[in-house]
Coordinates of C-alpha atoms in Angstrom, one line a residue:
X17 CA 0.0 0.0 0.0
X18 CA 1.7 3.2 -1.2
X19 CA 1.9 6.4 0.8
X20 CA 0.3 8.3 -2.1
X21 CA -2.8 6.0 -2.0
X22 CA -3.1 6.5 1.7
X23 CA -2.8 10.3 1.3
X24 CA -5.5 10.3 -1.4
X25 CA -7.9 8.5 0.8
X26 CA -7.0 10.6 3.8
X27 CA -7.9 13.8 1.8
X28 CA -11.1 12.2 0.4
X29 CA -12.3 11.1 3.9
X30 CA -11.3 14.5 5.4
X31 CA -13.3 16.4 2.7
X32 CA -16.3 14.1 3.1
X33 CA -16.2 14.6 6.9
X34 CA -16.1 18.4 6.5
X35 CA -19.0 18.4 4.1
X36 CA -21.0 16.1 6.3
X37 CA -20.3 18.1 9.5
X38 CA -21.2 21.3 7.7
X39 CA -24.4 19.8 6.5
X40 CA -25.3 18.5 10.0
X41 CA -24.5 21.9 11.6
X42 CA -27.0 23.6 9.3
X43 CA -30.0 21.4 10.1
X44 CA -32.6 23.1 12.2
X45 CA -34.3 20.1 13.7
X46 CA -34.1 16.3 13.6
X47 CA -36.9 16.3 11.0
X48 CA -34.5 18.1 8.6
X49 CA -32.4 14.9 8.1
X50 CA -32.3 14.0 4.5
X51 CA -30.6 10.7 3.7
X52 CA -30.2 11.6 0.0
X53 CA -28.5 14.9 0.8
X54 CA -26.0 13.3 3.3
X55 CA -25.3 10.6 0.8
X56 CA -24.5 13.1 -1.9
X57 CA -22.2 15.1 0.5
X58 CA -20.3 12.0 1.5
X59 CA -20.1 10.6 -2.0
X60 CA -18.7 13.9 -3.4
X61 CA -15.9 13.9 -0.8
X62 CA -15.0 10.2 -1.2
X63 CA -14.9 10.5 -5.0
X64 CA -11.7 12.5 -4.5
X65 CA -9.8 9.3 -3.8
X66 CA -9.7 8.6 -7.5
X67 CA -8.7 12.1 -8.6
X68 CA -5.2 11.0 -9.8
X69 CA -6.5 8.0 -11.8
X70 CA -9.6 9.6 -13.3
X71 CA -9.6 13.4 -12.8
X72 CA -12.3 14.1 -15.4
X73 CA -14.7 11.5 -14.0
X74 CA -14.1 12.9 -10.5
X75 CA -14.7 16.4 -11.7
X76 CA -18.1 15.3 -13.1
X77 CA -19.1 13.3 -10.1
X78 CA -18.3 16.0 -7.6
X79 CA -20.1 18.6 -9.7
X80 CA -23.2 16.4 -9.9
X81 CA -23.1 15.8 -6.1
X82 CA -22.9 19.6 -5.5
X83 CA -25.9 20.1 -7.7
X84 CA -27.7 17.3 -6.0
X85 CA -27.3 18.4 -2.4
X86 CA -28.1 22.0 -3.3
X87 CA -31.3 20.8 -5.0
X88 CA -32.4 19.0 -1.8
X89 CA -31.8 22.1 0.3
X90 CA -28.3 21.7 1.8
X91 CA -26.4 25.1 1.8
X92 CA -22.9 23.6 1.8
X93 CA -20.0 24.9 -0.2
X94 CA -18.8 22.8 -3.2
X95 CA -15.4 22.0 -1.5
X96 CA -15.0 18.6 -3.2
X97 CA -15.5 20.2 -6.7
X98 CA -12.7 22.7 -6.0
X99 CA -10.3 19.8 -5.2
X100 CA -11.5 18.2 -8.4
X101 CA -10.8 21.3 -10.4
X102 CA -7.3 21.5 -8.9
X103 CA -6.6 17.8 -9.8
X104 CA -8.0 18.1 -13.3
X105 CA -6.0 21.2 -14.2
X106 CA -2.9 19.6 -12.7
X107 CA -3.5 16.6 -15.0
X108 CA -3.7 19.0 -18.0
X109 CA -7.5 19.0 -18.6
X110 CA -7.8 22.7 -18.7
X111 CA -10.5 23.1 -21.4
X112 CA -12.7 20.4 -19.9
X113 CA -12.3 21.9 -16.4
X114 CA -13.3 25.4 -17.6
X115 CA -16.3 24.0 -19.4
X116 CA -17.4 22.0 -16.3
X117 CA -16.9 25.0 -14.0
X118 CA -18.9 27.3 -16.2
X119 CA -21.7 24.7 -16.4
X120 CA -21.8 24.2 -12.7
X121 CA -21.8 28.0 -12.1
X122 CA -24.8 28.3 -14.4
X123 CA -26.6 25.3 -13.0
X124 CA -26.2 25.9 -9.3
X125 CA -28.8 28.7 -9.1
X126 CA -31.3 26.4 -10.8
X127 CA -30.5 23.6 -8.4
X128 CA -30.9 25.9 -5.4
X129 CA -34.2 27.3 -6.8
X130 CA -35.6 23.8 -6.6
X131 CA -35.6 24.0 -2.8
X132 CA -36.0 27.7 -2.1
X133 CA -38.5 28.9 -4.7
X134 CA -37.0 32.4 -4.4
X135 CA -34.8 33.5 -7.3
X136 CA -32.8 36.1 -5.3
X137 CA -32.1 33.8 -2.4
X138 CA -31.3 31.0 -4.9
X139 CA -28.6 33.1 -6.6
X140 CA -27.2 34.2 -3.3
X141 CA -26.9 30.6 -2.1
X142 CA -25.3 29.5 -5.4
X143 CA -22.8 32.3 -5.1
X144 CA -21.9 31.2 -1.5
X145 CA -21.6 27.6 -2.6
X146 CA -19.1 28.2 -5.4
X147 CA -17.5 31.6 -5.7
X148 CA -15.6 32.5 -8.9
X149 CA -12.5 33.5 -6.9
X150 CA -12.4 30.0 -5.4
X151 CA -12.5 28.4 -8.8
X152 CA -9.8 30.7 -10.1
X153 CA -7.6 29.9 -7.1
X154 CA -8.0 26.2 -7.4
X155 CA -7.3 26.2 -11.2
X156 CA -4.3 28.5 -10.7
X157 CA -2.8 26.2 -8.1
X158 CA -3.3 23.2 -10.3
X159 CA -1.7 24.9 -13.3
X160 CA 1.2 26.2 -11.2
X161 CA 2.0 22.7 -10.0
X162 CA 1.6 21.3 -13.4
X163 CA 4.1 23.8 -14.8
X164 CA 6.5 23.1 -12.0
X165 CA 6.3 19.3 -12.6
X166 CA 6.9 19.9 -16.4
X167 CA 10.0 22.0 -15.7
X168 CA 11.3 19.3 -13.4
X169 CA 10.7 16.6 -16.1
X170 CA 12.5 18.8 -18.6
X171 CA 15.4 19.3 -16.3
X172 CA 15.6 15.5 -15.7
X173 CA 15.5 14.9 -19.5
X174 CA 18.3 17.5 -19.9
X175 CA 20.4 15.7 -17.3
X176 CA 19.8 12.4 -19.1
X177 CA 20.7 13.8 -22.4
X178 CA 23.9 15.3 -21.0
X179 CA 24.8 12.0 -19.5
X180 CA 24.2 10.2 -22.8
X181 CA 26.3 12.8 -24.6
X182 CA 29.1 12.4 -22.2
X183 CA 28.9 8.6 -22.6
X184 CA 29.0 9.0 -26.4
X185 CA 32.0 11.2 -26.1
X186 CA 33.7 8.7 -23.9
X187 CA 33.0 5.9 -26.3
X188 CA 34.5 7.9 -29.1
X189 CA 37.5 8.6 -27.0
X190 CA 37.9 4.9 -26.2
X191 CA 37.5 4.1 -29.9
X192 CA 40.3 6.5 -30.8
X193 CA 42.6 5.1 -28.2
X194 CA 41.9 1.5 -29.3
X195 CA 42.5 2.5 -32.9
X196 CA 45.8 4.3 -32.1
X197 CA 47.2 1.6 -29.8
X198 CA 46.0 -1.7 -31.5
X199 CA 45.4 -1.2 -35.2
X200 CA 49.0 -0.7 -36.1
X201 CA 50.3 -3.8 -34.2
X202 CA 47.5 -6.0 -35.5
X203 CA 48.0 -4.8 -39.1
X204 CA 51.8 -5.6 -38.8
X205 CA 51.0 -9.1 -37.6
X206 CA 48.5 -9.6 -40.3
X207 CA 50.7 -8.3 -43.1
X208 CA 53.8 -10.2 -41.9
X209 CA 51.9 -13.5 -41.6
X210 CA 50.3 -13.0 -45.0
X211 CA 53.7 -12.3 -46.5
X212 CA 55.3 -15.3 -44.9
X213 CA 52.5 -17.7 -46.1
X214 CA 52.8 -16.2 -49.6
X215 CA 56.6 -16.6 -49.7
X216 CA 56.4 -20.2 -48.4
X217 CA 53.9 -21.2 -51.0
X218 CA 55.8 -19.4 -53.8
X219 CA 58.9 -21.5 -52.9
X220 CA 56.8 -24.7 -52.9
X221 CA 57.4 -25.2 -49.2
X222 CA 54.9 -26.6 -46.8
X223 CA 53.3 -23.8 -44.8
X224 CA 53.5 -24.6 -41.0
X225 CA 50.2 -24.9 -39.2
X226 CA 51.3 -22.4 -36.6
X227 CA 51.9 -19.8 -39.3
X228 CA 48.4 -20.4 -40.8
X229 CA 46.9 -20.1 -37.3
X230 CA 48.8 -16.8 -36.8
X231 CA 47.4 -15.5 -40.2
X232 CA 43.9 -16.5 -39.3
X233 CA 44.2 -15.0 -35.8
X234 CA 45.4 -11.8 -37.4
X235 CA 42.4 -11.6 -39.7
X236 CA 40.0 -12.4 -36.9
X237 CA 41.6 -9.8 -34.6
X238 CA 41.3 -7.2 -37.4
X239 CA 37.6 -8.1 -37.9
X240 CA 36.9 -8.0 -34.2
X241 CA 38.7 -4.7 -33.7
X242 CA 36.8 -3.1 -36.6
X243 CA 33.5 -4.4 -35.2
X244 CA 34.4 -3.1 -31.7
X245 CA 35.3 0.3 -33.0
X246 CA 32.1 0.5 -34.9
X247 CA 30.1 -0.5 -31.9
X248 CA 31.8 2.1 -29.8
X249 CA 31.2 4.8 -32.3
X250 CA 27.5 3.6 -32.4
X251 CA 26.8 4.9 -35.8
X252 CA 24.1 2.4 -36.4
X253 CA 25.5 1.3 -39.8
X254 CA 27.1 -2.0 -38.9
X255 CA 24.9 -4.2 -36.6
X256 CA 26.9 -6.2 -34.0
X257 CA 27.5 -9.9 -34.6
X258 CA 24.9 -12.3 -33.3
X259 CA 23.2 -15.6 -34.0
X260 CA 23.1 -15.0 -37.8
X261 CA 26.9 -15.0 -37.8
X262 CA 27.3 -18.3 -36.0
X263 CA 27.6 -20.5 -39.2
X264 CA 30.6 -18.3 -40.3
X265 CA 32.1 -18.5 -36.9
X266 CA 31.9 -22.3 -36.9
X267 CA 33.2 -22.5 -40.4
X268 CA 36.2 -20.5 -39.5
X269 CA 36.9 -22.9 -36.6
X270 CA 36.8 -25.8 -39.1
X271 CA 39.6 -24.1 -41.1
X272 CA 41.9 -24.7 -38.1
X273 CA 41.4 -28.4 -38.3
X274 CA 38.6 -28.7 -35.7
X275 CA 35.6 -30.7 -36.7
X276 CA 33.0 -28.2 -35.5
X277 CA 29.3 -28.6 -35.9
X278 CA 26.3 -26.3 -35.3
X279 CA 22.9 -27.6 -34.3
X280 CA 19.9 -25.4 -33.7
X281 CA 16.8 -26.8 -31.9
X282 CA 13.4 -25.3 -31.3
X283 CA 11.6 -22.5 -33.1
X284 CA 13.8 -19.6 -34.0
X285 CA 12.9 -16.5 -32.1
X286 CA 13.7 -12.8 -32.3
X287 CA 16.0 -12.3 -29.4
X288 CA 16.8 -9.0 -27.6
X289 CA 20.0 -7.5 -29.0
X290 CA 21.9 -8.0 -25.7
X291 CA 21.0 -11.7 -25.7
X292 CA 21.9 -12.1 -29.4
X293 CA 25.3 -10.6 -28.9
X294 CA 26.0 -12.6 -25.8
X295 CA 25.2 -15.9 -27.5
X296 CA 27.7 -15.1 -30.2
X297 CA 30.4 -14.1 -27.7
X298 CA 29.9 -17.3 -25.7
X299 CA 30.3 -19.5 -28.8
X300 CA 33.2 -17.4 -30.1
X301 CA 35.1 -17.6 -26.8
X302 CA 34.4 -21.3 -26.4
X303 CA 35.7 -22.2 -29.9
X304 CA 38.7 -20.0 -29.4
X305 CA 39.6 -21.7 -26.1
X306 CA 39.0 -25.2 -27.8
X307 CA 41.3 -24.2 -30.7
X308 CA 44.1 -22.9 -28.5
X309 CA 44.0 -25.0 -25.3
X310 CA 41.9 -28.1 -25.6
X311 CA 43.8 -30.3 -28.0
X312 CA 40.4 -31.4 -29.3
X313 CA 39.5 -32.8 -32.7
X314 CA 35.7 -32.4 -32.4
X315 CA 33.5 -29.6 -31.1
X316 CA 29.7 -29.2 -31.1
X317 CA 27.7 -26.0 -30.8
X318 CA 24.1 -26.4 -29.8
X319 CA 21.5 -23.6 -29.7
X320 CA 18.2 -24.6 -28.0
X321 CA 15.2 -22.2 -28.3
X322 CA 12.8 -22.6 -25.4
X323 CA 9.6 -20.6 -24.5
X324 CA 11.3 -18.3 -22.0
X325 CA 15.0 -19.0 -22.4
X326 CA 17.7 -19.7 -25.0
X327 CA 20.3 -22.4 -24.1
X328 CA 23.8 -22.4 -25.5
X329 CA 26.0 -25.4 -25.2
X330 CA 29.5 -25.9 -26.6
X331 CA 31.2 -29.3 -26.0
X332 CA 34.6 -30.6 -27.1
X333 CA 36.5 -34.0 -26.8
X334 CA 39.7 -32.5 -25.6
X335 CA 42.0 -33.6 -22.8
X336 CA 40.4 -31.6 -20.0
X337 CA 39.4 -33.6 -16.9
X338 CA 38.3 -32.7 -13.4
X339 CA 41.9 -33.2 -12.3
X340 CA 43.6 -31.4 -15.1
X341 CA 41.2 -28.6 -16.0
X342 CA 42.9 -25.2 -16.0
X343 CA 41.7 -22.4 -13.8
X344 CA 39.1 -20.1 -15.4
X345 CA 40.8 -17.3 -17.3
X346 CA 39.7 -13.9 -18.5
X347 CA 37.6 -15.3 -21.3
X348 CA 35.5 -17.5 -19.1
X349 CA 35.2 -14.7 -16.5
X350 CA 34.0 -12.4 -19.3
X351 CA 31.4 -15.0 -20.3
X352 CA 30.2 -15.3 -16.7
X353 CA 29.8 -11.5 -16.4
X354 CA 27.8 -11.2 -19.6
X355 CA 25.5 -14.0 -18.7
X356 CA 25.0 -12.8 -15.1
X357 CA 24.2 -9.3 -16.3
X358 CA 21.3 -10.7 -18.3
X359 CA 20.0 -12.7 -15.4
X360 CA 21.2 -16.0 -16.8
X361 CA 23.3 -18.9 -15.6
X362 CA 26.6 -20.2 -16.9
X363 CA 28.3 -23.5 -16.2
X364 CA 31.8 -24.2 -17.6
X365 CA 33.5 -27.4 -16.4
X366 CA 35.1 -30.6 -17.6
X367 CA 32.8 -33.3 -18.8
X368 CA 32.6 -36.7 -17.2
X369 CA 33.5 -38.5 -20.4
X370 CA 36.4 -36.1 -21.0
X371 CA 36.7 -32.8 -22.7
X372 CA 35.1 -29.5 -21.7
X373 CA 31.6 -28.2 -21.7
X374 CA 30.2 -24.6 -21.6
X375 CA 26.5 -24.3 -21.0
X376 CA 24.6 -21.0 -20.6
X377 CA 20.9 -20.3 -20.0
X378 CA 19.8 -16.8 -21.0
X379 CA 16.2 -15.6 -20.1
X380 CA 14.2 -14.1 -22.9
X381 CA 11.7 -11.4 -22.0
X382 CA 8.8 -11.8 -24.3
X383 CA 7.9 -8.1 -24.2
X384 CA 11.2 -7.0 -25.7

């Protein structure tokens, strides 16, 4: 139960009590009791509890209640209607509020005339029940608070835009730093390895597997650096790598001599961008670790689409066992951080039959 809800009901009950007490104080004898009049007084006050959720409806209800208890002879100010005017203007319904107020001001003398049968006295009672100055004050208060809230919202948006702009500037700064510090070195590695492979083949010599691996690693590093820089620049022209790029990733792993397979189960779903990227990174890091450290000949990549999750599993038949498994490095730590940030679970451990297994479960929010 929120404090705002409690406050709304406290005001509604308080206004209803004031109206009821005022009505009781103006009765002249016990025979003056009118159940309909007291019901209208109470209902008009209690309706204010809904003024935040339905300000226009509350405006109409409180106005009708004011007309009703004036018609049955209760000379009680339309306090609830003033609160409703304030709430409606604060919510931005200025035109409707003006129309409702003008209508009530015109109808109140007619309602009072039903019980007084004297035109002059009816107009006097209507004026006392709802003075124009009260209406203007209630509307002005609502408009002043609405403008203050709007300025506060604009200030908050300005702060958010400033924060986003600073973040964009920081991303560009990081992109420039990465470009300056890494691009040259990676380009040198790539060019030197390409040249070495070309010279060896031109001479008719057998190209060492290690040299081929260095060349492929240089190409992959260049691609990854380019994709990272584009993501940091956030220009929207090159979408980040995801599930659609897994076949190419597995095929590149096969060029290193690893018999890698990709299996997709379940009905393909549109995943949130963060989940899509994380699936790709998990498979990429797993295949990289298998190629470099596992001494494996086979690897299987399995993507399983489920109603509320997507499961990623990468297995190999390498030499890892529970006794010889190396400690988790930076790559596995990065995987764990990505999965945890999305509310998922990751298990990376040796398999009982030998080899290593990485299994991640990532929740998929259906509203995304």
